[in-house]
GROMACS .gro file of C-alpha atoms in nm:
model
  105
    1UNK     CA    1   9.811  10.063  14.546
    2UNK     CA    2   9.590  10.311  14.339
    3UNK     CA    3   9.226  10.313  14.367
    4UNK     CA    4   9.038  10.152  14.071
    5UNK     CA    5   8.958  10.412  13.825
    6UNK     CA    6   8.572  10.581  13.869
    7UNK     CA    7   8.340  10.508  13.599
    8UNK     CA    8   8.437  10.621  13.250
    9UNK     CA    9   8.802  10.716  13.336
   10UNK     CA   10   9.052  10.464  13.124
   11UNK     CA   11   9.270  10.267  13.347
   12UNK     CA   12   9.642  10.409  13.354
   13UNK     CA   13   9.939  10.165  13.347
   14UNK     CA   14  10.342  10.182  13.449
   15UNK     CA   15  10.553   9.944  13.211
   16UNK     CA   16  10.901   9.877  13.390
   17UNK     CA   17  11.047   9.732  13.106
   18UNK     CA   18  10.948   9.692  12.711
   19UNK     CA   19  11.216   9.516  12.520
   20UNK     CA   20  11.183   9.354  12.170
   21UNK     CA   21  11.472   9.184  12.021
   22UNK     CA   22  11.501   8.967  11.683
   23UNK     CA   23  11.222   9.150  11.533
   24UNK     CA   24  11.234   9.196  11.146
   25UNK     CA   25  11.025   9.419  10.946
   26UNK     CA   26  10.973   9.336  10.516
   27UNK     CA   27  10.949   9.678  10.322
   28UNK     CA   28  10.848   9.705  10.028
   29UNK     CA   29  10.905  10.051   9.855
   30UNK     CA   30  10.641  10.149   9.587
   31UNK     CA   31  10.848  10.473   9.466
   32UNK     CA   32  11.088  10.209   9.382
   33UNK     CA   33  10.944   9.990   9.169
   34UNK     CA   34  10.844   9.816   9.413
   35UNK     CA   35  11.187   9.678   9.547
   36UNK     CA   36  11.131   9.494   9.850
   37UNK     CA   37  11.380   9.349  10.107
   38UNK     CA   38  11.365   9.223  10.480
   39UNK     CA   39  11.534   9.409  10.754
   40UNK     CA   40  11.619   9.316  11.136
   41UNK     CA   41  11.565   9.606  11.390
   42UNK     CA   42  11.800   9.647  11.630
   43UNK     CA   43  11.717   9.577  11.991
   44UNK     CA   44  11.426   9.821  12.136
   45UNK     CA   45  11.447   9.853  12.527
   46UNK     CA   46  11.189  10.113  12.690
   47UNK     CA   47  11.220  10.139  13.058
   48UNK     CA   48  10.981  10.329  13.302
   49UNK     CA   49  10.679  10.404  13.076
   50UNK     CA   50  10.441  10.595  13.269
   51UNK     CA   51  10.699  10.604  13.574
   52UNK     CA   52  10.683  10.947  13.795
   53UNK     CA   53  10.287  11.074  13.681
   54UNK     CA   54   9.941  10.921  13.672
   55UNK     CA   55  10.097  10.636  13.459
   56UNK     CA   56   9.963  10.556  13.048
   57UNK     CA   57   9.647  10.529  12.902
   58UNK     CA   58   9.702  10.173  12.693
   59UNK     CA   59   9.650  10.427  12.438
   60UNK     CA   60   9.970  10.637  12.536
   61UNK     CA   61  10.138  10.311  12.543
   62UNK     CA   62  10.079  10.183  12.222
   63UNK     CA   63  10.203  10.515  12.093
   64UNK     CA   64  10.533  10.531  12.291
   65UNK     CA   65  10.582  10.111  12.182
   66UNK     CA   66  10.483  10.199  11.825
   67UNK     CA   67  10.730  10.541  11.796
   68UNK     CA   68  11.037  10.298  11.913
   69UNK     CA   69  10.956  10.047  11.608
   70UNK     CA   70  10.890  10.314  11.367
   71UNK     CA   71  11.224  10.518  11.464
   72UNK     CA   72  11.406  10.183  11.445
   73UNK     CA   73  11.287  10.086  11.134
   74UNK     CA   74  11.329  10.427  11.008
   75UNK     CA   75  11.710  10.368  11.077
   76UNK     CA   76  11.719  10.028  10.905
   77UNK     CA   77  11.588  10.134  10.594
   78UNK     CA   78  11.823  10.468  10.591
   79UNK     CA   79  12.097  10.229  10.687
   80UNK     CA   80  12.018  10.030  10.335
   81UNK     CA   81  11.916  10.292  10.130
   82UNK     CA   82  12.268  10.238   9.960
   83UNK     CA   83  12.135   9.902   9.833
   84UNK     CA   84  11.851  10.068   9.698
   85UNK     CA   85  11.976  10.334   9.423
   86UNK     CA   86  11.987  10.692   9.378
   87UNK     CA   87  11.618  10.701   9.461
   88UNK     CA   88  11.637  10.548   9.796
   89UNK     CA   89  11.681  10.898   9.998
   90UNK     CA   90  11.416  11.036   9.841
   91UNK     CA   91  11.208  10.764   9.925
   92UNK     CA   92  11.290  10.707  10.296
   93UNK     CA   93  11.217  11.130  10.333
   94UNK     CA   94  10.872  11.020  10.197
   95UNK     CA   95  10.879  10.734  10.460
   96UNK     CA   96  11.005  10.945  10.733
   97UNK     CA   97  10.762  11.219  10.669
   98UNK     CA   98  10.470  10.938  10.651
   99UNK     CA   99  10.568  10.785  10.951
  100UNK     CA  100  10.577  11.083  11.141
  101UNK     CA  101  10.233  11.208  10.998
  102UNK     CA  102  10.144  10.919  11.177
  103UNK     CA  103  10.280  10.945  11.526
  104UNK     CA  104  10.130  11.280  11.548
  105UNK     CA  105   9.808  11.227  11.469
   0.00000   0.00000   0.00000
C-alpha cells in the first residue's frame, strides 16, 4: 500500500480496466450547413492506466479516457463522411485538427 500523498501533492491512481460500450455521440457539423446525425462508438477498453510508474494524476486520467472517445469518434465520423458530401473530408481534417489542438493542450 502507498503512503498517503504529503500535503499539496495530488493523489495518483492505477485504473485496471476502463471500458465504455453503447455510447453514442450527436455531431453536428457547422461547415456543413449544419448537417447533424447520431453516431455509436465502438467499444473503448483501456487496461492498466497508470500501471508500472507512480500511477495518474485524475488529471492524466481524464486525458488518457478523453483521447480514447475523441479517437473513436474521430473514426465514426470519417467512417460516415460518405453520407455527408464532398465536403465531409474537409470537414473531419478541421475536426481532427480541433480535436487534437485539444488533447495537447
Amino acid at each position: 500500500m502507498r503512503p498517503a500523498p504529503a500535503a499539496g501533492q495530488t493523489k495518483k491512481i492505477q485504473v485496471d480496466d476502463f471500458l465504455v460500450t453503447g455510447a453514442k455521440v450527436h455531431v453536428h457539423l457547422t461547415d456543413l450547413g449544419g448537417k447533424e446525425m447520431t453516431l455509436s462508438l465502438p467499444e473503448i477498453h483501456l487496461t492498466d492506466l497508470g500501471k508500472g510508474t507512480d500511477g495518474l494524476t485524475p488529471a492524466d486520467l481524464t486525458r488518457a479516457m478523453l483521447k480514447a472517445v475523441s479517437t473513436a469518434t474521430i473514426k465514426a465520423v470519417s467512417a460516415n463522411a460518405t453520407d455527408l458530401g464532398k465536403d465531409a473530408a474537409e470537414s473531419v481534417d478541421k475536426i481532427k485538427k480541433g480535436v487534437g489542438g485539444l488533447l495537447h493542450k
